[in-house]
XYZ file of C-alpha atoms in Angstrom:
773
model
C 91.655 249.619 93.775
C 89.465 249.834 90.030
C 90.786 246.616 90.155
C 88.315 245.150 92.191
C 85.896 246.572 89.796
C 86.941 244.639 86.671
C 87.162 241.651 89.506
C 83.337 241.698 90.452
C 82.194 242.759 87.163
C 83.569 239.882 85.384
C 82.332 237.769 88.140
C 78.689 239.536 86.706
C 79.537 238.349 83.561
C 80.628 234.848 83.966
C 77.556 234.104 86.639
C 75.021 235.710 84.195
C 76.205 235.709 81.199
C 73.056 236.174 78.954
C 70.825 238.959 78.749
C 67.149 239.874 78.575
C 64.699 241.404 76.015
C 65.304 244.509 77.405
C 69.459 243.862 76.256
C 68.079 243.002 72.570
C 68.312 245.613 70.378
C 72.172 245.936 71.773
C 72.965 242.344 72.031
C 72.093 241.473 68.372
C 73.972 244.800 66.290
C 77.334 243.486 68.957
C 76.475 240.604 66.510
C 75.714 241.560 63.482
C 78.286 244.056 63.283
C 81.327 242.007 63.875
C 80.003 238.952 62.086
C 77.108 240.142 59.701
C 79.426 243.369 59.109
C 78.674 244.984 55.695
C 75.504 243.102 54.618
C 73.139 245.029 56.048
C 69.739 242.935 55.214
C 70.868 239.899 57.627
C 70.836 242.543 60.794
C 68.206 241.125 63.117
C 66.727 244.984 63.739
C 65.669 244.136 59.636
C 62.879 240.973 61.016
C 62.796 242.246 65.079
C 62.827 246.132 64.855
C 61.196 246.666 67.692
C 58.444 248.906 68.737
C 60.757 251.909 68.341
C 63.860 252.162 66.623
C 67.259 252.431 68.593
C 70.875 254.149 67.761
C 73.384 251.966 66.501
C 76.397 254.191 67.345
C 76.936 252.353 70.827
C 77.261 249.549 68.888
C 79.664 250.726 67.003
C 82.278 251.696 68.881
C 81.726 248.870 71.879
C 82.142 246.651 68.285
C 85.343 248.325 67.464
C 86.783 248.237 70.821
C 86.211 244.446 70.863
C 87.017 243.799 67.609
C 90.748 242.697 67.857
C 89.918 239.646 70.748
C 86.943 239.324 68.710
C 89.265 238.499 66.081
C 91.493 236.574 68.234
C 88.580 234.211 68.485
C 87.405 233.493 65.129
C 91.039 232.912 64.454
C 91.442 230.171 67.137
C 88.538 228.226 66.255
C 86.138 229.581 69.448
C 82.775 228.982 68.963
C 80.886 232.769 69.190
C 79.353 232.213 72.003
C 82.808 233.430 74.122
C 82.525 236.212 71.766
C 79.188 237.881 73.943
C 81.668 237.579 77.158
C 84.183 240.149 75.065
C 81.894 242.416 74.548
C 80.293 242.604 77.993
C 83.460 243.012 79.197
C 84.052 245.908 77.194
C 81.090 247.518 77.596
C 81.986 247.276 81.361
C 85.202 248.570 81.131
C 84.081 251.343 79.215
C 81.853 252.017 82.460
C 84.381 251.377 85.109
C 87.346 253.827 82.967
C 84.723 256.790 82.951
C 83.597 255.869 86.345
C 87.382 256.119 87.641
C 87.683 259.001 86.065
C 85.113 260.267 88.236
C 86.678 258.965 91.368
C 89.756 260.340 90.856
C 88.321 264.145 90.298
C 86.330 263.001 94.214
C 89.555 262.061 96.182
C 91.058 265.615 94.627
C 88.127 267.348 96.818
C 87.552 264.658 99.932
C 90.608 262.901 100.332
C 92.129 259.714 99.777
C 89.659 257.824 102.428
C 87.669 259.013 100.792
C 88.095 257.645 97.371
C 88.547 254.048 99.235
C 85.583 254.603 100.900
C 83.535 255.234 97.997
C 85.363 252.691 95.407
C 84.148 249.864 98.340
C 80.680 251.332 98.930
C 80.806 251.073 94.632
C 81.568 247.644 94.774
C 79.470 245.476 97.416
C 76.162 247.212 95.863
C 74.448 244.914 93.777
C 72.711 246.251 90.313
C 75.405 249.505 89.416
C 78.378 246.557 89.554
C 75.515 244.304 87.595
C 74.255 246.090 85.219
C 77.199 247.642 84.045
C 78.151 245.321 81.824
C 74.423 244.521 80.879
C 73.969 246.307 77.301
C 70.671 248.435 78.028
C 70.242 251.957 76.323
C 70.883 253.129 79.666
C 73.987 251.569 80.491
C 74.919 252.037 76.986
C 74.581 256.368 77.742
C 76.194 255.784 81.302
C 80.141 256.811 79.906
C 78.862 259.884 78.677
C 77.103 259.820 82.467
C 80.546 259.670 84.273
C 81.670 261.692 81.876
C 79.591 265.063 82.604
C 79.564 264.005 86.610
C 83.399 264.517 85.752
C 82.291 267.745 84.131
C 80.727 269.397 85.944
C 82.356 268.336 89.567
C 85.967 269.483 87.810
C 84.937 272.702 86.417
C 85.277 271.331 82.632
C 82.062 272.466 81.253
C 83.172 271.943 77.917
C 83.416 268.134 78.545
C 80.024 268.797 81.139
C 77.835 270.077 78.107
C 80.011 267.814 75.073
C 79.542 264.606 78.003
C 75.928 265.655 78.687
C 74.877 266.363 75.019
C 75.787 263.154 73.309
C 74.544 260.836 76.563
C 70.138 263.196 75.633
C 70.644 263.440 71.885
C 71.801 259.628 70.775
C 71.060 257.316 74.320
C 68.405 258.432 76.243
C 66.492 261.682 76.413
C 65.124 262.030 79.960
C 68.866 262.639 80.819
C 67.486 265.918 80.160
C 65.722 266.194 82.894
C 69.074 265.914 84.990
C 72.093 268.038 83.419
C 69.281 270.558 83.013
C 69.182 270.437 86.787
C 72.871 270.000 87.313
C 73.446 273.084 84.387
C 70.819 275.664 86.553
C 72.954 275.097 89.585
C 76.075 276.502 87.725
C 74.290 279.676 86.114
C 72.662 280.585 89.428
C 76.139 280.237 91.417
C 77.823 281.796 88.524
C 80.294 279.453 87.380
C 79.381 279.403 84.098
C 77.439 282.290 82.084
C 74.610 281.483 79.088
C 76.996 283.211 76.556
C 79.612 280.608 76.677
C 77.312 278.225 77.381
C 75.703 278.713 73.817
C 78.842 278.809 72.106
C 79.648 275.056 73.512
C 76.362 274.022 72.936
C 74.883 274.853 69.817
C 77.497 273.263 67.390
C 77.995 270.463 69.257
C 73.947 269.359 69.807
C 73.891 270.481 65.233
C 76.985 267.595 65.190
C 75.411 264.872 67.154
C 72.012 265.263 65.780
C 73.860 265.400 62.520
C 76.071 262.099 63.349
C 73.002 260.055 64.740
C 70.587 260.806 61.599
C 73.324 260.117 59.081
C 74.663 256.747 60.940
C 71.319 256.039 62.055
C 69.808 256.485 59.516
C 71.864 253.615 57.048
C 70.920 251.119 59.936
C 67.506 251.572 58.964
C 67.105 252.124 55.501
C 65.241 255.455 56.392
C 65.350 259.031 57.617
C 65.429 258.368 61.512
C 66.819 259.980 64.637
C 66.284 257.275 67.133
C 66.203 258.828 70.779
C 63.523 261.655 68.961
C 61.447 258.975 68.384
C 61.687 257.159 71.566
C 61.185 260.265 73.636
C 58.038 260.907 71.330
C 56.431 257.702 72.121
C 57.688 257.187 75.526
C 56.839 260.764 76.942
C 54.329 262.776 74.974
C 52.185 259.764 73.590
C 53.109 257.675 77.395
C 52.835 254.594 75.409
C 55.545 253.213 77.617
C 52.964 252.361 80.317
C 51.894 250.022 78.158
C 54.375 248.223 79.051
C 53.364 247.980 83.113
C 52.508 250.849 85.406
C 54.333 251.839 89.870
C 52.597 254.151 92.206
C 54.515 257.516 92.191
C 56.620 256.975 94.688
C 57.503 253.361 93.800
C 61.257 254.717 93.316
C 61.834 256.191 97.019
C 60.673 252.977 98.342
C 61.537 250.381 95.669
C 64.595 250.783 93.788
C 66.832 253.012 96.062
C 66.460 251.027 98.671
C 66.938 248.500 96.760
C 69.832 249.436 94.938
C 72.009 250.806 97.254
C 70.850 248.196 99.253
C 71.953 248.674 103.156
C 74.505 251.627 103.142
C 70.988 253.573 102.312
C 71.685 254.666 105.892
C 74.052 256.271 105.866
C 73.051 258.668 102.836
C 71.512 261.243 105.282
C 74.724 261.493 108.217
C 76.452 262.167 104.883
C 74.678 265.449 103.419
C 74.770 266.406 107.922
C 78.647 266.000 107.754
C 79.040 267.992 104.727
C 77.152 270.538 103.416
C 79.256 270.445 99.693
C 77.041 267.379 98.795
C 74.004 269.210 99.701
C 73.015 269.972 96.270
C 74.449 266.755 94.685
C 72.076 264.492 96.646
C 69.054 267.575 95.982
C 69.712 266.779 92.624
C 69.625 263.699 92.355
C 66.079 263.360 94.137
C 64.865 266.480 92.098
C 65.366 264.432 89.306
C 63.965 261.020 90.595
C 60.646 263.196 91.635
C 59.810 264.251 88.004
C 60.712 261.119 86.473
C 57.976 259.451 88.910
C 56.320 261.267 86.857
C 55.925 258.991 84.369
C 53.591 255.486 85.253
C 56.435 253.075 83.317
C 58.961 252.710 86.083
C 62.413 250.574 86.294
C 65.507 250.496 88.779
C 67.898 251.348 85.488
C 65.949 254.334 84.380
C 67.535 255.732 87.978
C 70.729 253.638 87.730
C 72.794 258.082 86.226
C 72.239 258.980 90.439
C 73.553 255.670 92.154
C 77.518 257.364 92.043
C 75.903 260.871 93.650
C 73.703 259.315 95.664
C 77.370 256.773 96.696
C 79.221 259.677 97.191
C 77.293 261.304 100.696
C 77.695 257.924 102.441
C 81.712 257.809 101.453
C 81.202 260.855 103.013
C 79.726 259.097 106.808
C 82.199 255.920 106.450
C 85.393 257.669 105.851
C 84.431 260.773 109.134
C 83.660 257.928 111.361
C 86.827 255.918 110.246
C 89.618 259.460 110.719
C 87.473 259.544 114.033
C 87.794 255.815 115.155
C 90.458 255.361 117.660
C 89.579 258.956 119.543
C 86.435 257.651 121.163
C 84.862 254.623 121.826
C 82.037 256.170 119.749
C 83.807 255.758 116.783
C 85.211 252.564 117.574
C 81.679 251.091 117.650
C 80.586 252.985 115.037
C 82.898 252.209 112.669
C 82.399 248.271 113.607
C 78.365 249.025 112.355
C 80.156 250.501 109.106
C 81.876 247.396 108.534
C 78.033 245.339 109.658
C 76.568 247.591 106.999
C 79.520 246.547 104.266
C 78.968 243.251 104.530
C 75.082 243.039 104.641
C 75.781 244.502 101.191
C 77.141 241.799 99.988
C 75.100 239.424 101.160
C 72.321 241.055 99.794
C 73.776 241.469 96.583
C 75.426 237.630 96.688
C 71.444 236.911 97.318
C 70.377 238.574 94.659
C 73.191 237.201 92.290
C 72.110 233.543 93.013
C 68.214 234.684 92.134
C 69.809 236.416 88.640
C 71.477 232.806 87.755
C 67.901 231.206 87.797
C 66.923 233.677 85.869
C 68.059 232.928 81.935
C 65.876 230.113 81.190
C 66.291 230.623 77.474
C 69.911 230.695 77.947
C 70.078 227.842 79.573
C 68.168 226.070 77.413
C 70.079 226.898 74.211
C 72.877 225.879 75.944
C 71.536 221.924 77.153
C 70.411 221.973 73.405
C 74.038 222.468 71.941
C 75.416 220.075 74.476
C 72.675 217.550 73.911
C 73.407 217.352 70.236
C 76.000 218.789 69.879
C 77.111 216.152 67.057
C 73.979 216.694 64.712
C 74.829 217.418 61.235
C 71.109 219.026 60.547
C 68.268 220.517 63.298
C 65.745 223.090 63.153
C 65.230 224.402 66.110
C 61.913 226.480 66.796
C 62.703 228.736 70.083
C 59.211 229.697 72.183
C 58.875 233.751 72.953
C 60.142 233.293 76.506
C 62.895 231.500 75.481
C 63.706 234.245 73.081
C 63.452 237.013 75.706
C 65.461 235.525 78.547
C 68.916 234.475 77.487
C 69.151 233.727 73.315
C 71.164 235.733 71.743
C 73.022 234.775 68.168
C 76.233 234.611 69.382
C 74.098 231.143 71.110
C 73.061 230.335 67.492
C 76.724 228.470 67.656
C 76.262 226.630 64.178
C 75.619 227.855 61.193
C 74.562 224.779 59.332
C 71.677 224.329 62.418
C 67.875 226.615 61.402
C 67.415 229.050 64.232
C 63.546 229.847 63.942
C 61.366 232.210 65.934
C 59.023 232.974 64.388
C 55.919 233.841 66.482
C 52.850 233.221 63.926
C 53.473 229.767 63.305
C 50.313 227.461 64.383
C 50.960 223.965 66.781
C 50.305 222.027 63.320
C 53.656 223.710 62.154
C 55.325 223.336 64.726
C 55.198 219.881 64.813
C 57.335 219.547 62.246
C 61.056 221.020 63.704
C 62.762 218.638 64.479
C 63.499 220.142 67.976
C 61.186 222.559 70.015
C 62.270 225.107 72.484
C 58.392 225.637 74.348
C 57.448 226.991 77.505
C 55.584 225.051 79.712
C 55.012 224.373 83.805
C 55.019 220.429 83.643
C 55.223 217.836 81.179
C 50.929 217.831 81.656
C 50.810 220.960 80.462
C 48.817 221.670 76.785
C 51.978 223.031 75.121
C 53.908 219.897 75.632
C 50.692 217.477 75.399
C 49.995 218.906 71.994
C 53.400 217.616 71.228
C 52.447 214.301 72.377
C 52.622 212.457 69.286
C 55.326 214.333 67.544
C 58.153 214.606 69.615
C 59.751 213.501 73.120
C 60.300 215.072 76.019
C 64.518 215.772 76.252
C 64.898 218.400 78.549
C 63.823 220.792 81.030
C 64.922 223.644 82.787
C 63.745 225.634 85.426
C 63.508 229.756 86.116
C 63.684 231.577 89.779
C 60.055 231.504 91.448
C 60.379 232.714 94.498
C 62.653 232.929 97.804
C 61.910 230.734 100.350
C 63.396 230.367 103.956
C 65.066 227.349 106.068
C 66.569 228.283 109.270
C 68.222 224.466 108.889
C 70.736 225.926 106.938
C 73.792 228.833 106.256
C 72.854 230.653 104.399
C 69.054 229.883 105.596
C 68.015 231.426 102.161
C 66.412 229.091 99.504
C 66.090 229.759 95.709
C 63.000 227.977 94.550
C 62.794 227.489 90.991
C 59.626 226.031 88.646
C 60.300 224.441 85.076
C 59.927 227.022 82.653
C 60.911 225.548 79.508
C 61.304 222.298 77.997
C 63.452 220.867 75.080
C 61.986 218.213 73.095
C 62.399 216.250 69.300
C 60.583 214.601 67.114
C 60.822 211.487 67.193
C 63.261 209.174 64.477
C 64.241 213.280 62.879
C 67.770 211.392 61.717
C 65.812 208.882 59.937
C 64.469 211.322 57.781
C 66.698 214.154 57.601
C 65.521 216.449 54.329
C 64.014 219.291 54.704
C 60.706 220.423 52.301
C 60.774 224.147 50.705
C 57.647 226.240 52.723
C 56.441 228.320 50.525
C 53.535 230.799 51.743
C 50.280 230.815 49.256
C 51.189 234.716 48.795
C 54.934 234.961 48.145
C 53.609 231.572 45.478
C 50.947 234.187 43.798
C 53.677 236.616 43.461
C 56.318 234.114 42.342
C 53.502 233.331 39.553
C 52.202 236.280 38.280
C 55.391 237.426 38.365
C 55.437 241.052 40.528
C 59.100 241.520 40.039
C 57.763 244.638 42.345
C 57.083 242.837 45.337
C 60.032 242.321 47.597
C 58.588 240.211 50.235
C 58.514 236.204 49.528
C 59.028 234.402 52.168
C 60.394 231.209 52.205
C 61.028 228.726 55.310
C 63.219 225.134 55.299
C 61.542 222.979 57.742
C 62.444 219.440 57.963
C 58.414 217.543 57.972
C 58.100 214.246 59.814
C 55.038 213.036 57.941
C 52.593 214.519 55.216
C 49.261 214.769 55.338
C 46.990 212.730 53.495
C 44.622 216.147 51.971
C 48.194 216.383 49.374
C 47.067 216.655 46.054
C 49.177 217.682 42.641
C 49.209 221.189 40.418
C 50.814 221.589 37.306
C 51.466 225.272 37.133
C 52.391 227.428 33.675
C 55.573 225.152 32.184
C 54.234 221.543 33.711
C 56.303 221.492 36.922
C 54.251 219.406 39.585
C 53.782 220.679 42.780
C 52.423 219.669 46.149
C 49.384 221.511 47.605
C 49.685 221.084 51.833
C 46.014 222.680 53.342
C 45.864 222.424 57.077
C 43.597 225.419 59.536
C 45.415 228.136 58.500
C 48.197 228.545 56.436
C 48.274 226.650 52.383
C 51.622 226.101 51.725
C 52.820 225.133 48.029
C 55.876 222.173 47.279
C 58.167 222.408 45.011
C 59.357 218.444 44.187
C 62.653 218.681 42.609
C 65.388 216.309 42.154
C 68.683 215.119 41.322
C 68.136 214.819 37.583
C 66.185 217.696 36.814
C 65.829 221.728 37.040
C 62.944 224.081 37.604
C 61.782 227.198 36.373
C 58.794 228.368 37.210
C 58.282 231.349 34.614
C 61.079 232.943 32.979
C 61.926 236.652 34.113
C 64.787 237.715 36.383
C 63.055 237.691 39.390
C 62.029 234.214 39.062
C 65.543 232.875 38.595
C 66.780 234.876 41.505
C 63.853 233.125 43.465
C 64.893 229.921 41.891
C 68.499 230.027 42.901
C 67.431 231.016 46.186
C 65.660 228.085 47.021
C 68.348 226.205 45.667
C 70.825 228.002 47.690
C 69.161 226.557 50.847
C 68.570 223.264 50.236
C 72.582 223.042 49.795
C 72.848 225.126 53.135
C 70.965 222.688 54.797
C 72.622 219.221 52.882
C 69.886 217.654 51.812
C 69.872 215.155 49.197
C 65.876 215.030 47.796
C 62.657 215.276 48.226
C 60.140 213.366 47.335
C 56.489 214.163 46.819
C 54.980 210.951 46.864
C 56.565 209.893 50.201
C 55.101 208.574 53.273
C 55.664 207.553 56.534
C 54.351 203.482 57.243
C 51.352 203.772 59.391
C 53.697 201.124 61.307
C 56.228 204.047 62.841
C 53.536 206.090 63.798
C 51.542 203.647 65.839
C 53.956 202.556 67.205
C 52.462 204.254 71.095
C 54.822 201.672 73.008
C 58.093 202.847 71.503
C 57.432 205.965 72.172
C 55.455 206.244 75.799
C 58.674 204.043 76.576
C 60.936 207.619 75.475
C 58.586 209.433 77.272
C 58.865 207.937 80.714
C 62.393 207.019 80.977
C 63.489 210.567 83.233
C 60.028 210.277 85.704
C 61.014 206.860 87.296
C 63.551 208.076 90.014
C 63.590 207.917 93.892
C 61.908 210.235 94.955
C 58.513 208.446 92.455
C 59.691 204.872 95.300
C 59.780 207.106 97.981
C 55.765 208.511 97.074
C 54.975 204.577 96.333
C 56.120 203.388 98.899
C 54.157 206.131 101.330
C 51.125 204.846 99.815
C 51.157 201.237 100.239
C 51.337 201.840 104.019
C 48.806 203.377 104.163
C 46.143 200.849 101.899
C 48.584 198.175 104.373
C 46.714 199.762 107.438
C 43.155 200.805 105.997
C 43.232 196.765 104.436
C 43.911 196.008 108.064
C 41.210 197.798 109.319
C 38.741 197.152 107.038
C 38.011 194.051 105.781
C 34.691 194.274 104.060
C 36.587 196.782 101.737
C 38.092 193.944 100.705
C 35.141 192.082 99.221
C 33.208 195.137 97.282
C 36.433 195.424 95.396
C 37.020 192.067 94.901
C 32.769 192.352 93.796
C 33.237 194.964 91.910
C 35.847 193.332 90.395
C 34.238 190.229 89.324
C 31.187 192.714 88.115
C 33.187 194.199 85.815
C 35.905 192.105 85.069
C 34.462 191.873 81.089
C 34.534 195.803 80.554
C 38.224 195.903 81.526
C 38.990 193.331 78.171
C 37.408 196.419 76.277
C 38.943 199.389 77.943
C 40.825 199.663 75.023
C 43.885 200.405 77.331
C 46.159 197.979 75.812
C 48.874 199.305 73.721
C 50.198 200.525 77.558
C 52.451 198.042 78.550
C 52.217 197.224 82.167
C 53.671 193.778 84.502
C 51.615 191.609 86.244
C 52.635 191.770 89.833
C 53.040 189.079 91.983
C 49.988 187.701 93.798
C 49.836 188.871 97.122
C 46.798 190.028 99.188
C 46.028 193.257 99.538
C 47.100 194.151 95.542
C 44.422 191.445 95.833
C 41.604 193.106 96.820
C 42.972 196.858 94.766
C 42.718 194.756 91.813
C 39.660 196.421 90.357
C 40.801 199.460 91.131
C 42.255 200.188 87.861
C 39.121 200.389 86.055
C 37.652 202.861 88.189
C 41.029 205.137 87.189
C 40.533 208.324 84.851
C 42.468 207.955 81.721
C 43.851 211.285 81.978
C 47.651 212.072 80.645
C 48.827 212.380 83.713
C 48.517 208.672 84.242
C 49.096 207.378 81.222
C 51.938 208.614 80.928
C 53.333 207.638 83.852
C 51.942 204.183 83.785
C 54.093 202.419 80.969
C 56.263 200.044 83.526
C 55.381 198.777 87.796
C 56.494 201.043 90.046
C 57.718 199.094 92.281
C 55.994 195.647 94.284
C 55.001 194.599 97.501
C 56.602 192.596 99.682
C 53.318 189.563 100.086
C 55.404 187.879 102.815
C 56.119 190.517 104.972
C 52.553 191.820 104.427
C 50.930 188.687 105.362
C 52.819 187.865 108.337
C 51.857 191.712 109.905
C 48.105 191.479 108.904
C 47.484 188.299 111.816
C 44.060 187.027 110.809
C 42.618 190.103 109.314
C 45.277 189.365 106.319
C 44.157 185.352 106.113
C 40.957 186.388 105.413
C 41.723 189.364 102.750
C 44.334 186.360 101.541
C 41.503 183.682 100.809
C 40.715 186.175 98.148
C 43.923 184.977 96.469
C 41.824 181.696 95.558
C 39.356 182.652 93.213
C 41.562 182.888 91.118
C 40.692 186.809 90.840
C 43.613 188.481 88.213
C 45.546 190.878 89.696
C 46.595 193.157 88.031
C 48.761 196.005 89.865
C 47.916 198.659 93.028
C 50.054 200.919 90.958
C 47.086 202.286 89.874
C 46.143 203.977 93.503
C 49.725 204.941 93.593
C 49.148 206.996 89.952
C 46.114 208.436 90.923
C 48.210 209.875 94.026
C 51.079 210.640 92.359
C 48.510 213.103 89.889
C 46.804 214.730 92.511
C 50.172 215.406 94.138
C 51.130 217.227 91.539
C 47.719 219.158 91.306
C 48.106 220.389 95.050
C 52.025 221.772 93.831
C 52.964 218.741 96.709
C 55.025 216.691 94.379
C 56.754 217.325 91.396
C 59.274 214.985 88.852
C 62.390 217.518 90.327
C 61.546 216.131 94.188
C 63.925 214.366 95.817
C 63.478 211.745 98.773
C 64.089 214.465 101.393
C 62.404 217.011 100.189
C 59.686 214.645 101.022
C 58.200 215.829 104.507
C 56.139 214.015 107.603
C 53.393 216.590 106.363
C 53.734 215.633 102.603
C 53.511 212.017 103.583
C 50.620 212.891 105.864
C 48.920 213.804 102.942
C 49.761 211.071 100.585
C 48.147 208.441 103.087
C 45.186 210.502 103.173
C 44.751 210.976 99.220
C 44.712 207.071 99.382
C 42.190 206.815 101.789
C 40.077 209.051 99.595
C 40.459 206.828 96.632
C 39.645 203.895 98.212
C 36.526 205.555 99.862
C 35.692 206.937 96.416
C 36.035 203.855 94.681
C 34.074 201.204 97.125
C 31.939 204.876 98.669
C 33.271 203.926 101.449
C 33.611 206.454 104.211
C 36.490 206.601 106.612
C 36.130 207.339 109.875
C 38.611 207.795 110.639
C 40.718 210.960 110.218
C 44.637 211.442 110.417
């Protein structure tokens, strides 16, 4: 039965391979230990240390256990993203191994049938199985917690004390409350005396403290006991509340029901049937109650007690199962148990589907590498949301690419990256508009929004998603692959002054598309030419390096080392030359038509045609019913005809529509549309043409009068301008977006579309329709 845990935990890893920000330290430590090894200066925690330090003992152990498989993958040439699967599965195996020992002990106490049901309940629940492979500090401590339970239940006090002490001192200090309660029970019932406790606890405690201080001080570069600092920060200073607070009873009414699933209803029954589990249940609930005193609450903080609470549920199942053939009532209860387990599985499946959509950063990185798998040089900036929802060093699979997670860069600086992974709710968000002149959208990634019920499908649950991240590519970046060496002003001053005591000199290799006009040349002490590039927030100095000459700033050891680092960085990025006087032709910058075509390639879809058809259907109806509207619009068109020639929209290509009576009537409407981005980025190509013959035949006498306006030689531009505004308003009302499928447009939505068409006509002709839908 234990094999079932291996299978289910592996499925969780395969379906949700990415990690979140809470797991960042350990997952990055796995990578650094396996790949950077003794080069501690390259470790991720040096750049992103986090709020409090964490121990390296857990990552060291898991990395050591997974290193044989990682070595084989490396020799086979398999990219390192698969290593992330390996280390997570290794962590899951460590948890399962400790859980298996606990199960064997429980089997001796409660029987084989109990052990079988204990396994079924555990496997069918979501959170314990999902979390056991995730590199959270709580899960790093979980194997020790399970071993401590095993020692406590079996009477092996030395195992209990050492395992509990290691979990508390190294990983999670709050476990002192849980194991303290278990220890009090042993002392109260005289299963353990104080002398024996001190003989084991004192030397073990001192050894564990020295172990974590010695190991972690090396990695952090200072004297540190990580978990002591975490305890001081979270508990004494109560700084954890900065990350959110929850009501006092949140663990009881929210976390426990979700963590245990529908099988939670079996818990009190087991306590009634077998009084041996009462101390276990009481201890667990007292621990949760004590933990509720802290304002900041998360489900993972109480995950340690889930196996203890499942003991009571398994006793209930075992009791009913053994007696299922002795009386009809037990047989009915047995089938109720089956229903509960099935509900557990359904609940777990639903949460897995949600979790699969909850890591947009990891998905974005995967798609990004597939889109650009053959590119030799890429310089990508990763936004904060992407970094928190799946991006790790394991996902940065190309050593010759440059990945940046710098959060302090301005919009102007970001524009020079070859690629960006940007957080945005739609293509029309301000964060995307800031890069419309320099980048195009390659792809978008959606994340979980909410759960909707749809009784027409099985299962009747639909996971709704929303746009979260967009992958941008700098226009024509392949034509100009050379990077610039970007040196901060403070670092430049340190360089000139030869401040050998300073170790923090910031160098960023950035791919520039063009150079701003405010470039001035300066001479340093040796006559070398420097470019001085200014923007709103920062000043940069760029060294002109040619292949024929070697540049030296100041003749000292620190400067020479700095120069070598610059040259090595240039060689690593496979650059050829950097020319300070190079400028991109203005024609390339002003080629807006090509840029617009690339920007709207993915907007043209069947859904758009569906919206257009629905809007034009309403236009036909309105034109038939309100003939005087045509005259007003035609007059407005003649009045504004000269203004239209000077409206400055010649850079947006449009195709003349075919001649039709209805199109002639609405020709003048195009000028009154506000030139907003949501519309202008979507009008590069005609959406669809109308069928004049069918319209004229259907309109009868009214259509004949309308078609007479065609003889006035009024330029027939397009009916699509109204449709564009309809789409813009639908996007604002969150009824329609680029990802909407035709079948998703309901009858109610079509009515809204037609109503918006009538509103637009009323606005443009000062006509108030009396016929509401």
